[in-house]
Every structure is written in structure tokens, then in C-alpha cells.
Amino acid sequence: MKKVLVIFAHPMLEKSLTQIKFIEGLKTMPHIFFHDLYQTYPDFDVDVEFEKELLLNHDVIVWQHPFYWYSSPPLLKQWIDLVLEHGWAYGKDGIYLKGKMIFNAITTGGPNFGYEETGFNKHTIRQFLAPFEQTAILCNMHYLPPFVMHGTHRASQDERIEFANSYKQLLTDLTVNKFYLHKLTSVKYLNELIPSSKNQTV
Amino acid sequence: MEGNFLFQAFVYLLSAVIFVPIAKLLGLGSVLGYLIAGIIIGPFVMGFIGEEGEDIMHFAEFGVVMMLFLVGLELEPSLLWRMKKPILGLGGLQVLLTTVVIATIAILIDAPWNEALALGMILAMSSTAIVLQTLNEKGLMQTSAGQNSFAVLLFQDIAVIPILALMPLLAIHHEITHAANEHASTSLISNFPAWLQTLAVLGAVALIIIAGRTLVRPLLRFVAATKLRELFTATALLLVVGITVLMTLVGLSPALGTFLAGVVLANSEYRHELESDIEPFKGLLLGLFFIAVGASINFQLIIENPLLIAGLVIIIPLIKTIILLILGRSFKMGTDQNFIFATGLSQVGEFAFVLLSFVSLQGILNDETVSMMMAVVAITMALTPLLNVVTEKIIIPRIGTKELTQEIEADVIEEKNPVIVAGFGRYGSIVGRFLKANGTEITVLDIDSDRVELLRKLGRKVYYGDATRYDLLKSAGADDAKMIIIALDTPEKCLELITTVKKHFPNLQIMVRAYDRADTFKMMDEGLLYIYRETLDSALRMGVDSLKLLGHRAYRVERMARTFRKHDEMNLKKLAAVRYDQKEFISTARQSISELEQFLLADLKEVNLDKDEGWDVESLREEVQNMRFPAK
């Protein structure tokens, strides 16, 4: 059994159409801890000790957030700045996150084909996520490919629900340790591991 | 001789101890309690005291002198200036009009003009003690009725001084020779020529002012430095007695002198010490004074003229009420505020006893009139609680602001608002407006009818009345609401409401405004979690801005303020837990100081505002500096 920590950052959940579907029911799922950063730290004063405790107690970490300006909302960056301390998360004595798995679960308004080197965004999602990836690597964690839903601007309600279900299925599969690490790292998006999921077709 | 004195003291004290608490319980106030005690032990009921009552009265009048010293001490020039319009306008006109109207009526029924004028001035007074106590108990002090009542009472308190000074001038007809002779025997300077007398009087006044400013303060400081509490008390008494002697020497009213001294010392740092030292003496002597007044009422006279007394008891408050209503209207008070204000001040007050005994000494009014008037004054005071009930239950429901306006009551689809805001004053209104701005519907309970009228005009749903009443809460929808925001004007009222809500509406989430740490502890004892000290956030914001102006970076200071608040709240909880451990009793003031000390000490130890190690870490710098990079 693995314990999954979902670190969720959304500054305007009231207006959300997609992310709100993703988090529906997360709180009550077994072995998953849903942690709403903007609800917990509206003043950006992240409680470092509490966050470190949470990280220690979980095996899989998820950074779940909308993909704003090719990155995360600012509170997640604040979280990274403050929580991943030198001498704890990285550096000579930074051994406490070693071996944990971590990935981004994101939603983008634009379509899949925009995120290619030939597309209008000029870079792939994975390239944009480089700072997150390298952060994880510096902390000796296993950085997994992201879970992505593209094209949320034009998505139908059914599509949103379908992606949300795939996401929750993925989290459940992770708690029961369904995939080997090499399987997890072999895909472009983690979506591919969930059979029912429409693969980034939007 | 000695045994006799002790026996008398025993009788006086015993009667006070028995009757004052009873009168208090009945809502009549302590003044009436003393009066009743005096009547009971006086010659007309039990006859424990008789002729010597007169002597005791002379002695007890010293209590009046002390009272005026305290009145002077409590006068804050800045407060007076701020309230100059209601004090001079409302208060001045009330005293003036009431005096004129009553004097005119008295002259019409054939009283000599000087007696009529004296009566007018005496009956214009209202009872500060009773009115302020009632307003405080009902939580009405902050409403316009409360504020205006306060202004009128303040003016009356001050007006007593010139009235006392004026009275001797009215003693022209009857026993002028007697009064003059009496003065001659006490006043040193009465044989001096007139200009010298005037000069002496002015000199005495100047002496009080100058000595008060230059001599008394150093003296008090010197005495205070000895740290002998009783010596300070003795000095305070010496001050009052000394002024009395001086004033008697120059033939002026001692009350005027001590009042002046009080005003001069009002700004000194020893004001509170002086107040608390003189207060018990004043209280006891005034009590003695009122007992003596009670004992001196001639009941024979009252029994012989029941109709006259009854008539006066009805007519005098009626005249006062009408004048106050007219004044209140012209000072733009709402209908019910005006009625609360006017009927509240309609009785004749304790100053009337002081003035009556004074004019009796001066021989302006004869003993029969004085006795009768004392009875009338006492009865109007005794009827005040009854009159308040009449105003509250009968008059205002008919003519004033309704608890709920008809239109809303008739509303078929009764909206159920999730939040009740109890108290829409300077605190509650901010919370309420913020909730409303975020689309949360609120139901407001408020006791200030003017505010209620305004809110209703703006279409808000407002219930008028005392929020601690069960039935009002119920009709405001407390059964179905989710939350109550308690922001009443006094901590006592807030606690009362908390008790009611916990008992009858446990469904409501309670959010409460607290005033200071002492209230916060009481509210914590009630098991509340959401307690907000009204000054904490504002004070911290000021601290933040101060540091910013001193050149600190804004973001760090903002974060520090939040850390500081968390730390402060944590300390408060710790302190709440150990608060009852202290075995010895310490006064509230001492307690508050010792709490502050604990907070300050904790600040030194715990506030580590620099623990954000993620940003520009020292340890990382060191580690990198010690690293060996492959040579290029």
C-alpha cells in the first residue's frame, strides 16, 4: 500500500470547470490525502514544519494545478521555495525525500497539438515542466511523467468527467502499487496507463 | 457619650446595610435605599434618631463637598469640548426651560419670585445615579438617547455649582438677617469693606488654581514616593478639608472650591488615586446625608396633604418630560430614542436634596415646603423604574419603531438568512457590510432605534430590541440560521447573549467580538473558538505600517505581523489554561500587568521571525563554499 499526497493549488476554484471535477470525492478516497494549498494558506504563510511532516508520511506526491503561463500558480512555487529546505530535502544532509515518487497533474486550456516543438507553444509539456523535474531530481525523488488534460476551453462536461475519472483511477492504482517504476517512466503522459482514458485527443 | 455615639453609628450603618441592598434589588437605586432607611429609623416611624438628625446632616453635607470634588476630577476638558453642542445646547436649554416653566407656574399660584426661582432650579435636576445605571443595564449608553442623557446630566452636575452660588442671592426676603448673622460668625472677612471682601474671594479662587497647579502636584508626588497608602488618603482628605476651611473663611461655598480644585487636578497623573481614595468617604457621607434627609421628612405634612403631593408627583415629571421631548425633537432624535431620553430624565434627582437642604439653611423656602418637596422628589425617583417600564412596554410599541415593520411581517415568503448580526455599531456594521458585499444575507438585531430606522429605509431586514432576549432571537430566525455574529456594545451584554444562544440555539455557530484579554478569557471559558479582540488587528496593522515607514521591507513585515498574531493567540491560550492556578488574589489591574509581562517575556523567547530558511539560506552558502569543484 502506498500513500498518496495531492498538493493542490488553485487560486480561483469558484470559477473552475475542470479542476473542480478532478478533486470531487478525492477527500474521501482511501490512502489519498487531499491538501488544498490556497484554502490552507490564503496568506501564503506556508507552515514548513507541518508540510515536511506530510511529505514524510507519504510515498507519492502529486502537484495538481491548472497550467497557468506554462507553470503553476504562485502559491505552489512559494511552497517549493519554503518547504524543500536545504539540509532536509537537498544538499549533503537532504535525504528525507529520497525515493519518493512525484509528478504534476495539470490541465491546459489550449489543445494538445499546441504543445509540440512545431506547435505554437514551441515546447512540449515535459520541456515546460523542466523546473519541477529538476527540483524533484535534486531532492532525490523519482519524477514521473505528468497527468495532463488538454483543451479544457472547449471540453464538454462529459469529457471533463471522463478525464477526472481517469485521474482518480490513476491515483487509486498508485496506492495499490499497480505499476513498476520503469513502466511509469516509460510513457509520455500518465494518462496512457489508464485504459478508458481518451488519450489527449481534445 | 461615647456609647451613645457608637449606638447611633450602629443604627445608621445597620439601616443602610439592610435597606440599600433591598432597594437595589427592586431596581430603585441606592439613593432611595438610604432615604427609606432614614425614614424607617427617623422620628416618624421607629424614632431611633430625632433632633440630632440636624447635626448629622451638617456633618454629612461634607459628603456633598466631596462629591463635587469628584465631579470636578472627572471633568475632562477634551470630552466637554467634544460634546459641547449636546451639553450646552440640550443640557443648558433643559435646565433653563424647566426652571423658567416651573418658576412661572409657581409665581402664577402666588409664590414669591425668589422661592419660585429656587424651586425651578431645584426641580430641573435629574438623577445621575439612577439614569446612568438604567442606561448601562439596558445597554443603551451608546444610542443617541444614552449619549444625550449623559450630556444633560453632565450639564446638570456642573450647573449645581453656579446654582449653589446663586442661592444665597435669593435669600433676600425672609430671614436675611439670620442668615447674615450666621455667616458673620463663620466668615473672617465679613467685617472688611466690600471691595476687600471681593478681593479676598478672588484671591482664594486664584490661590486654589495656582496652588493646585504648582504646589499640590509636587506634594502628591512626594507623598506617593513614601509608598504609604494611608498617607496618600490622608493627603487627599487634607486637600478637601483644607479647601473647605479656606472657602468658609472667605464666605464662599466649599462645594465651589473643591469643584475648582477637582477641575485643576483632573489632568494630573494622580487623578485616579485621588478618585479612589475619596470615593468611599464620599459614598458613606452621602449615604449618611440621604439617611438624614429621609429622617427629616415631615410625614405629618404628607399625611395631611395627600392630594397635593400626588398632584405634584404627576405634574412635575410631566412638565419635565414635555420640555425634554420638545428639545429632543429639535435635536433630531428619533421618536423612540426621544421617549427613552425624555421619560428617563423626568424624575427629580439627588442633587435636589442637596439644594433643598441648602435653601432650607438659607431660609429661602420654609420647612414645610422643603419637607413636602423632599417627599415629592423621593417619590418621583422611586417611580422611575415603573415609568421606564411604561415607556418601554406601552408608549414605544405604539408610536415608535416597531420590532419588525408590518410589511416585512406580512411577507409570505419569509426569507431565512443564514447569519444573524447582533449589534450593528462600529464593529458589527463592518462585519455585516463585508458579508453582504459577498452576497451573504444577514439579519440584523440592534437596540439603537435611529440606526434601525436608517437600515430599514435602506431595505435591510432589521429587528429592533435587546438581542439577548430569547423571543427576539427566535423571531429573527435563530432556529434556522447557521451563525450568529455577536458585536454588542458591552462585554457583559455579549456574554449574556452567548449564554442565551448556547442554551436555546445550540445550532448557531458563535462568532464574538471581545474587548480585551479579560473578556477573551471569559469567552474561552464558555468554550468559544471564534473570539476576536477588537484592537488586535488594527494595532498590528499600525505596527506594520510603522516598520514600513522606518524602512523595513513590506513583505517581510507583513509576514512578521501574521507570525506575531499567531504567537500572541497561542500565548493567550496558554495563559488561559494557567490563569486559575494562582493562589493569591490579585486585582484585575495587577493581573493585566502580570499578563502583559508574560507576553513580553514570551516575545523575547519565541518569536523567531527569521525561520524562512528556504530563501537565501546560509547553510547552502556554506556547503557550496566548502565544495571542491573540478578544476577548469
mmCIF file of C-alpha atoms in Angstrom, chain B residues 317-576:
data_model
loop_
_atom_site.group_PDB
_atom_site.id
_atom_site.type_symbol
_atom_site.label_atom_id
_atom_site.label_comp_id
_atom_site.label_asym_id
_atom_site.label_seq_id
_atom_site.Cartn_x
_atom_site.Cartn_y
_atom_site.Cartn_z
ATOM 1 C CA PRO B 317 -42.266 64.822 35.776
ATOM 2 C CA LEU B 318 -44.898 65.590 33.140
ATOM 3 C CA ILE B 319 -43.584 69.134 32.674
ATOM 4 C CA LYS B 320 -40.009 67.858 32.524
ATOM 5 C CA THR B 321 -40.928 65.150 30.012
ATOM 6 C CA ILE B 322 -42.683 67.585 27.703
ATOM 7 C CA ILE B 323 -39.761 70.013 27.731
ATOM 8 C CA LEU B 324 -37.305 67.173 27.080
ATOM 9 C CA LEU B 325 -39.465 65.811 24.249
ATOM 10 C CA ILE B 326 -39.522 69.202 22.547
ATOM 11 C CA LEU B 327 -35.755 69.581 22.971
ATOM 12 C CA GLY B 328 -35.091 66.018 21.781
ATOM 13 C CA ARG B 329 -37.212 66.625 18.690
ATOM 14 C CA SER B 330 -35.346 69.821 17.850
ATOM 15 C CA PHE B 331 -32.041 67.961 18.313
ATOM 16 C CA LYS B 332 -33.242 65.474 15.677
ATOM 17 C CA MET B 333 -33.739 62.405 17.827
ATOM 18 C CA GLY B 334 -35.949 59.613 16.517
ATOM 19 C CA THR B 335 -39.314 59.091 18.178
ATOM 20 C CA ASP B 336 -38.443 56.289 20.490
ATOM 21 C CA GLN B 337 -34.997 57.498 21.331
ATOM 22 C CA ASN B 338 -36.663 60.738 22.280
ATOM 23 C CA PHE B 339 -39.171 58.998 24.551
ATOM 24 C CA ILE B 340 -36.488 56.910 26.247
ATOM 25 C CA PHE B 341 -34.482 60.104 26.739
ATOM 26 C CA ALA B 342 -37.367 62.277 27.950
ATOM 27 C CA THR B 343 -39.097 59.909 30.342
ATOM 28 C CA GLY B 344 -35.751 58.629 31.573
ATOM 29 C CA LEU B 345 -34.735 62.078 32.761
ATOM 30 C CA SER B 346 -38.159 63.104 34.049
ATOM 31 C CA GLN B 347 -37.596 62.351 37.741
ATOM 32 C CA VAL B 348 -36.086 64.855 40.134
ATOM 33 C CA GLY B 349 -32.674 63.756 41.295
ATOM 34 C CA GLU B 350 -30.401 63.506 44.306
ATOM 35 C CA PHE B 351 -28.971 66.971 43.689
ATOM 36 C CA ALA B 352 -32.418 68.286 44.590
ATOM 37 C CA PHE B 353 -31.905 67.021 48.148
ATOM 38 C CA VAL B 354 -28.593 68.820 48.334
ATOM 39 C CA LEU B 355 -30.118 72.021 47.036
ATOM 40 C CA LEU B 356 -33.226 71.694 49.196
ATOM 41 C CA SER B 357 -31.267 71.331 52.387
ATOM 42 C CA PHE B 358 -29.096 74.225 51.281
ATOM 43 C CA VAL B 359 -32.024 76.559 50.617
ATOM 44 C CA SER B 360 -33.592 75.440 53.839
ATOM 45 C CA LEU B 361 -30.462 76.607 55.672
ATOM 46 C CA GLN B 362 -30.505 79.842 53.728
ATOM 47 C CA GLY B 363 -34.109 80.304 54.703
ATOM 48 C CA ILE B 364 -35.326 80.737 51.144
ATOM 49 C CA LEU B 365 -38.016 78.096 51.436
ATOM 50 C CA ASN B 366 -39.852 77.354 54.642
ATOM 51 C CA ASP B 367 -39.574 73.978 56.336
ATOM 52 C CA GLU B 368 -42.999 72.836 55.220
ATOM 53 C CA THR B 369 -42.282 73.403 51.540
ATOM 54 C CA VAL B 370 -38.884 71.757 51.886
ATOM 55 C CA SER B 371 -40.329 68.687 53.586
ATOM 56 C CA MET B 372 -43.058 68.372 51.018
ATOM 57 C CA MET B 373 -40.635 68.785 48.138
ATOM 58 C CA MET B 374 -38.286 66.202 49.606
ATOM 59 C CA ALA B 375 -41.150 63.738 49.680
ATOM 60 C CA VAL B 376 -42.121 64.616 46.117
ATOM 61 C CA VAL B 377 -38.550 64.233 44.878
ATOM 62 C CA ALA B 378 -38.166 60.895 46.642
ATOM 63 C CA ILE B 379 -41.413 59.591 45.172
ATOM 64 C CA THR B 380 -40.535 60.639 41.615
ATOM 65 C CA MET B 381 -37.228 58.839 41.992
ATOM 66 C CA ALA B 382 -38.951 55.752 43.327
ATOM 67 C CA LEU B 383 -41.358 55.765 40.400
ATOM 68 C CA THR B 384 -38.603 55.949 37.770
ATOM 69 C CA PRO B 385 -38.322 52.179 37.181
ATOM 70 C CA LEU B 386 -42.092 51.970 36.845
ATOM 71 C CA LEU B 387 -42.155 54.857 34.389
ATOM 72 C CA ASN B 388 -39.400 53.216 32.352
ATOM 73 C CA VAL B 389 -41.473 50.073 32.068
ATOM 74 C CA VAL B 390 -44.471 52.128 30.914
ATOM 75 C CA THR B 391 -42.338 53.825 28.254
ATOM 76 C CA GLU B 392 -40.810 50.597 27.096
ATOM 77 C CA LYS B 393 -43.881 48.378 27.035
ATOM 78 C CA ILE B 394 -46.761 50.756 26.372
ATOM 79 C CA ILE B 395 -45.667 54.003 24.736
ATOM 80 C CA ILE B 396 -42.885 52.941 22.385
ATOM 81 C CA PRO B 397 -44.582 49.837 20.951
ATOM 82 C CA ARG B 398 -47.471 52.074 19.929
ATOM 83 C CA ILE B 399 -45.751 55.067 18.479
ATOM 84 C CA GLY B 400 -42.105 54.216 17.939
ATOM 85 C CA THR B 401 -40.001 51.903 15.814
ATOM 86 C CA LYS B 402 -41.678 48.529 15.660
ATOM 87 C CA GLU B 403 -39.684 45.416 16.449
ATOM 88 C CA LEU B 404 -40.423 44.439 12.919
ATOM 89 C CA THR B 405 -42.225 46.585 10.367
ATOM 90 C CA GLN B 406 -45.616 45.456 9.209
ATOM 91 C CA GLU B 407 -44.630 44.975 5.577
ATOM 92 C CA ILE B 408 -41.902 42.524 6.418
ATOM 93 C CA GLU B 409 -44.076 40.653 8.855
ATOM 94 C CA ALA B 410 -46.714 40.295 6.193
ATOM 95 C CA ASP B 411 -44.175 38.865 3.794
ATOM 96 C CA VAL B 412 -45.410 35.428 2.905
ATOM 97 C CA ILE B 413 -42.089 34.057 1.753
ATOM 98 C CA GLU B 414 -40.188 34.647 4.955
ATOM 99 C CA GLU B 415 -36.555 34.696 3.900
ATOM 100 C CA LYS B 416 -34.305 32.662 6.112
ATOM 101 C CA ASN B 417 -30.961 34.388 6.374
ATOM 102 C CA PRO B 418 -28.031 32.209 7.367
ATOM 103 C CA VAL B 419 -26.362 34.841 9.539
ATOM 104 C CA ILE B 420 -27.651 36.949 12.417
ATOM 105 C CA VAL B 421 -25.621 40.027 13.290
ATOM 106 C CA ALA B 422 -26.318 41.135 16.868
ATOM 107 C CA GLY B 423 -25.273 44.759 17.217
ATOM 108 C CA PHE B 424 -24.722 46.891 14.115
ATOM 109 C CA GLY B 425 -22.483 49.532 15.705
ATOM 110 C CA ARG B 426 -18.948 50.446 14.756
ATOM 111 C CA TYR B 427 -17.815 46.808 14.843
ATOM 112 C CA GLY B 428 -20.831 44.789 13.763
ATOM 113 C CA SER B 429 -21.577 47.080 10.859
ATOM 114 C CA ILE B 430 -18.191 46.370 9.272
ATOM 115 C CA VAL B 431 -18.630 42.613 9.581
ATOM 116 C CA GLY B 432 -22.206 42.859 8.327
ATOM 117 C CA ARG B 433 -21.326 45.026 5.352
ATOM 118 C CA PHE B 434 -18.500 42.700 4.381
ATOM 119 C CA LEU B 435 -20.759 39.642 4.470
ATOM 120 C CA LYS B 436 -23.416 41.451 2.488
ATOM 121 C CA ALA B 437 -20.852 42.608 -0.082
ATOM 122 C CA ASN B 438 -20.058 38.941 -0.605
ATOM 123 C CA GLY B 439 -23.674 38.055 -1.185
ATOM 124 C CA THR B 440 -24.353 36.563 2.248
ATOM 125 C CA GLU B 441 -27.726 37.670 3.550
ATOM 126 C CA ILE B 442 -27.793 38.875 7.134
ATOM 127 C CA THR B 443 -30.463 39.617 9.691
ATOM 128 C CA VAL B 444 -29.543 42.474 11.975
ATOM 129 C CA LEU B 445 -30.552 42.923 15.607
ATOM 130 C CA ASP B 446 -29.916 46.352 17.064
ATOM 131 C CA ILE B 447 -31.015 48.395 20.030
ATOM 132 C CA ASP B 448 -30.475 51.836 18.547
ATOM 133 C CA SER B 449 -33.800 52.794 17.022
ATOM 134 C CA ASP B 450 -32.322 55.578 14.901
ATOM 135 C CA ARG B 451 -29.936 53.112 13.312
ATOM 136 C CA VAL B 452 -32.765 50.626 12.862
ATOM 137 C CA GLU B 453 -34.860 53.252 11.065
ATOM 138 C CA LEU B 454 -31.968 54.056 8.751
ATOM 139 C CA LEU B 455 -31.279 50.419 7.910
ATOM 140 C CA ARG B 456 -34.955 49.780 7.234
ATOM 141 C CA LYS B 457 -35.097 52.771 4.959
ATOM 142 C CA LEU B 458 -32.272 51.143 3.000
ATOM 143 C CA GLY B 459 -34.293 47.960 2.765
ATOM 144 C CA ARG B 460 -32.352 45.848 5.239
ATOM 145 C CA LYS B 461 -34.032 43.282 7.407
ATOM 146 C CA VAL B 462 -33.575 44.593 10.920
ATOM 147 C CA TYR B 463 -35.078 43.594 14.221
ATOM 148 C CA TYR B 464 -35.227 46.252 16.880
ATOM 149 C CA GLY B 465 -34.586 45.453 20.509
ATOM 150 C CA ASP B 466 -32.328 43.825 23.038
ATOM 151 C CA ALA B 467 -30.571 40.977 21.243
ATOM 152 C CA THR B 468 -30.230 38.978 24.455
ATOM 153 C CA ARG B 469 -33.999 38.406 24.507
ATOM 154 C CA TYR B 470 -34.997 34.879 23.607
ATOM 155 C CA ASP B 471 -38.193 35.837 21.794
ATOM 156 C CA LEU B 472 -36.440 38.430 19.639
ATOM 157 C CA LEU B 473 -33.789 35.916 18.614
ATOM 158 C CA LYS B 474 -36.474 33.415 17.791
ATOM 159 C CA SER B 475 -38.437 35.789 15.597
ATOM 160 C CA ALA B 476 -35.201 36.814 13.890
ATOM 161 C CA GLY B 477 -34.906 33.220 12.710
ATOM 162 C CA ALA B 478 -32.292 31.921 15.142
ATOM 163 C CA ASP B 479 -33.755 28.415 14.822
ATOM 164 C CA ASP B 480 -32.851 28.162 11.160
ATOM 165 C CA ALA B 481 -29.803 30.387 10.914
ATOM 166 C CA LYS B 482 -26.310 28.928 10.786
ATOM 167 C CA MET B 483 -24.321 31.584 12.552
ATOM 168 C CA ILE B 484 -24.589 34.483 14.944
ATOM 169 C CA ILE B 485 -22.118 37.350 14.954
ATOM 170 C CA ILE B 486 -22.079 38.943 18.381
ATOM 171 C CA ALA B 487 -20.866 42.532 18.371
ATOM 172 C CA LEU B 488 -22.849 44.206 21.124
ATOM 173 C CA ASP B 489 -21.547 47.335 22.790
ATOM 174 C CA THR B 490 -20.525 45.931 26.160
ATOM 175 C CA PRO B 491 -18.720 42.717 27.134
ATOM 176 C CA GLU B 492 -21.443 41.985 29.698
ATOM 177 C CA LYS B 493 -24.145 42.034 27.039
ATOM 178 C CA CYS B 494 -22.024 39.875 24.735
ATOM 179 C CA LEU B 495 -21.581 37.276 27.476
ATOM 180 C CA GLU B 496 -25.278 37.378 28.278
ATOM 181 C CA LEU B 497 -26.104 36.731 24.635
ATOM 182 C CA ILE B 498 -23.588 33.884 24.462
ATOM 183 C CA THR B 499 -25.345 32.209 27.390
ATOM 184 C CA THR B 500 -28.753 32.618 25.760
ATOM 185 C CA VAL B 501 -27.579 31.298 22.392
ATOM 186 C CA LYS B 502 -25.826 28.306 23.923
ATOM 187 C CA LYS B 503 -28.920 27.440 25.911
ATOM 188 C CA HIS B 504 -31.638 27.931 23.310
ATOM 189 C CA PHE B 505 -29.943 27.856 19.903
ATOM 190 C CA PRO B 506 -27.064 25.383 20.040
ATOM 191 C CA ASN B 507 -27.315 25.130 16.244
ATOM 192 C CA LEU B 508 -25.718 28.555 15.842
ATOM 193 C CA GLN B 509 -22.013 28.951 15.236
ATOM 194 C CA ILE B 510 -20.976 31.770 17.549
ATOM 195 C CA MET B 511 -18.534 34.432 16.405
ATOM 196 C CA VAL B 512 -17.875 37.022 19.068
ATOM 197 C CA ARG B 513 -16.149 40.350 19.396
ATOM 198 C CA ALA B 514 -14.089 40.705 22.559
ATOM 199 C CA TYR B 515 -12.696 43.885 24.050
ATOM 200 C CA ASP B 516 -9.598 42.837 25.909
ATOM 201 C CA ARG B 517 -7.890 39.799 27.340
ATOM 202 C CA ALA B 518 -10.175 39.612 30.370
ATOM 203 C CA ASP B 519 -13.273 39.220 28.164
ATOM 204 C CA THR B 520 -11.469 36.830 25.891
ATOM 205 C CA PHE B 521 -10.764 34.568 28.869
ATOM 206 C CA LYS B 522 -14.405 34.634 29.923
ATOM 207 C CA MET B 523 -15.451 33.748 26.397
ATOM 208 C CA MET B 524 -12.880 30.965 26.249
ATOM 209 C CA ASP B 525 -14.371 29.644 29.481
ATOM 210 C CA GLU B 526 -17.678 29.485 27.619
ATOM 211 C CA GLY B 527 -15.967 27.149 25.185
ATOM 212 C CA LEU B 528 -15.943 29.552 22.249
ATOM 213 C CA LEU B 529 -13.366 29.165 19.498
ATOM 214 C CA TYR B 530 -14.025 32.221 17.369
ATOM 215 C CA ILE B 531 -13.159 35.186 19.540
ATOM 216 C CA TYR B 532 -11.888 38.432 18.060
ATOM 217 C CA ARG B 533 -10.152 41.079 20.135
ATOM 218 C CA GLU B 534 -11.276 44.286 18.541
ATOM 219 C CA THR B 535 -7.961 46.104 18.718
ATOM 220 C CA LEU B 536 -5.508 43.337 17.817
ATOM 221 C CA ASP B 537 -5.614 43.523 14.030
ATOM 222 C CA SER B 538 -5.771 47.274 13.836
ATOM 223 C CA ALA B 539 -2.835 47.644 16.244
ATOM 224 C CA LEU B 540 -0.788 45.148 14.267
ATOM 225 C CA ARG B 541 -1.550 46.955 11.016
ATOM 226 C CA MET B 542 -0.276 50.117 12.614
ATOM 227 C CA GLY B 543 2.858 48.271 13.683
ATOM 228 C CA VAL B 544 3.320 47.014 10.133
ATOM 229 C CA ASP B 545 2.984 50.468 8.634
ATOM 230 C CA SER B 546 5.345 51.895 11.254
ATOM 231 C CA LEU B 547 8.053 49.406 10.349
ATOM 232 C CA LYS B 548 7.491 50.029 6.645
ATOM 233 C CA LEU B 549 7.895 53.757 7.163
ATOM 234 C CA LEU B 550 11.060 53.079 9.112
ATOM 235 C CA GLY B 551 12.479 51.428 6.019
ATOM 236 C CA HIS B 552 11.744 47.733 6.550
ATOM 237 C CA ARG B 553 10.742 45.733 3.508
ATOM 238 C CA ALA B 554 6.984 45.445 3.228
ATOM 239 C CA TYR B 555 6.580 41.729 2.567
ATOM 240 C CA ARG B 556 8.740 40.627 5.467
ATOM 241 C CA VAL B 557 6.919 42.949 7.848
ATOM 242 C CA GLU B 558 3.536 41.697 6.715
ATOM 243 C CA ARG B 559 4.633 38.133 7.322
ATOM 244 C CA MET B 560 6.053 39.053 10.701
ATOM 245 C CA ALA B 561 2.749 40.593 11.724
ATOM 246 C CA ARG B 562 0.931 37.379 10.911
ATOM 247 C CA THR B 563 3.506 35.297 12.764
ATOM 248 C CA PHE B 564 3.242 37.663 15.687
ATOM 249 C CA ARG B 565 -0.532 37.323 15.785
ATOM 250 C CA LYS B 566 -0.369 33.547 15.758
ATOM 251 C CA HIS B 567 2.196 33.660 18.535
ATOM 252 C CA ASP B 568 0.069 36.070 20.542
ATOM 253 C CA GLU B 569 -3.008 33.917 20.194
ATOM 254 C CA MET B 570 -1.079 30.831 21.203
ATOM 255 C CA ASN B 571 0.193 32.615 24.305
ATOM 256 C CA LEU B 572 -3.304 33.723 25.149
ATOM 257 C CA LYS B 573 -4.448 30.128 25.131
ATOM 258 C CA LYS B 574 -1.541 29.090 27.346
ATOM 259 C CA LEU B 575 -2.280 31.876 29.766
ATOM 260 C CA ALA B 576 -5.964 30.976 29.832
#
